[in-house]
């Protein structure tokens, strides 16, 4: 059903000598001297919290920072096939009933007998149960003040019954989940599942909503000295870096080969190439494209480099609580003035000329479920005449270039254009700023290093950011547009869309879910809440003379860190 994404491999033209390790090197031992085997990896922005369930922590940066520490039940592989994690599982999950009409949907998950946390405590069904409750919305009553970024799949669960290593998940009557296997896998909001026993060590009762709320806060606020994966975080913070070492109680078939992995947070992509050449870092899988970095790395002999259409798609969202932006005609005019192709071409055209604009929020252009929802639509075209016509018909004045847009004598804007500090987004916002000026609107660019905080606190009027996807899609519309979803950052609300997106996540099969998702888009596009730009190309590089078994996974938010337990040095 899912097609492999297009990938362009950029082969290095020459081979350089193995870099020599030094005390300040990110590379450590070269694999032949019997010394410490180390690697240094770059994460290109700050994680917002120590766990990824919350709104503030819900980013790929948090997920990757935690890689190798959070156990999960399965994951999509680079070739878009799905694999259960048989280190963690005793057997593949068992679907007991998938027919909503025949009674509640249910399935069971049994964890491996030898699956333990890094402190030696066994993993049990209680870990799945506590992760479920931590991921539910406050209205469910399990967790006081929890703010999960997407509770839609978890709020469907009626009960999780635990019998030692086995958890039996039963959905509420009438609820379905065509992607049921994903509740605790690598693509879930926790990136897997979390420990239950640490709550009891703090005298917290996970069945008391207030206590569970305290546990939720503790998990997000405190650096985890626990792990359920091949590595454990032994040092670091949320401002500079984390350091990982092998988990002494790792139970998996493959022992971690590296003695130390340092993950540095570095938003200055201009430093990457020099640091790589100077052996200060071994690789990265940045969330944003950089033509400069890609071009320079093509001339570095020991750089294994690839670029492909990623799962993260760039888009613009309005702040619907801005009173002026509650006018759909103003929103339509703004989106019409914005030229998506100009933004895409200037950012990606030279290094990735095969780019395609994203005309469907949920499905890629190669998906069997793709429908072009922007065919014949003026939004994103940069058609200034059409934008001005929309404004004129709606009673606005001052929409000519050089004017000041007003309605009933009141100036429209200035509008805050918010995003993170990357070359692509900075360039994009500057283009948008100029395009808005053509219809009399001042745009003030505001850059943040805390994307989650900016979005959660509505500190923007138009925000550009990316949604990181996976081959799952049934719950995506709920994540994006459901009025009660914490991840619906711009506060879009439409009763008909709510009904459609909830039905998509509750569909009996994927075909039905896809049809409902496309029906929702037929409403969302004219409402002019979100303007997709394109699925951003993702690039990845690694020192091929230093590290082995490291490659990108464009299907996963973990990216190249998805198999961190298999990383090794070149022997």
PDB file of C-alpha atoms in Angstrom, residues 28-38 257 259 569:
ATOM      1  CA  UNK A  28      36.935   8.617  19.528  1.00  0.00           C
ATOM      2  CA  UNK A  29      38.841   5.429  18.677  1.00  0.00           C
ATOM      3  CA  UNK A  30      38.970   4.414  15.013  1.00  0.00           C
ATOM      4  CA  UNK A  31      38.047   0.846  15.784  1.00  0.00           C
ATOM      5  CA  UNK A  32      41.507  -0.640  15.539  1.00  0.00           C
ATOM      6  CA  UNK A  33      43.307   0.562  18.630  1.00  0.00           C
ATOM      7  CA  UNK A  34      41.302  -1.089  21.367  1.00  0.00           C
ATOM      8  CA  UNK A  35      40.385   2.290  22.895  1.00  0.00           C
ATOM      9  CA  UNK A  36      37.045   3.875  23.587  1.00  0.00           C
ATOM     10  CA  UNK A  37      34.548   3.707  20.747  1.00  0.00           C
ATOM     11  CA  UNK A  38      32.763   7.046  20.643  1.00  0.00           C
ATOM     12  CA  UNK A 257      28.997  -1.421  20.176  1.00  0.00           C
ATOM     13  CA  UNK A 259      31.036   3.120  24.502  1.00  0.00           C
ATOM     14  CA  UNK A 569      32.770   1.891  14.351  1.00  0.00           C
TER      15      UNK A 569
END
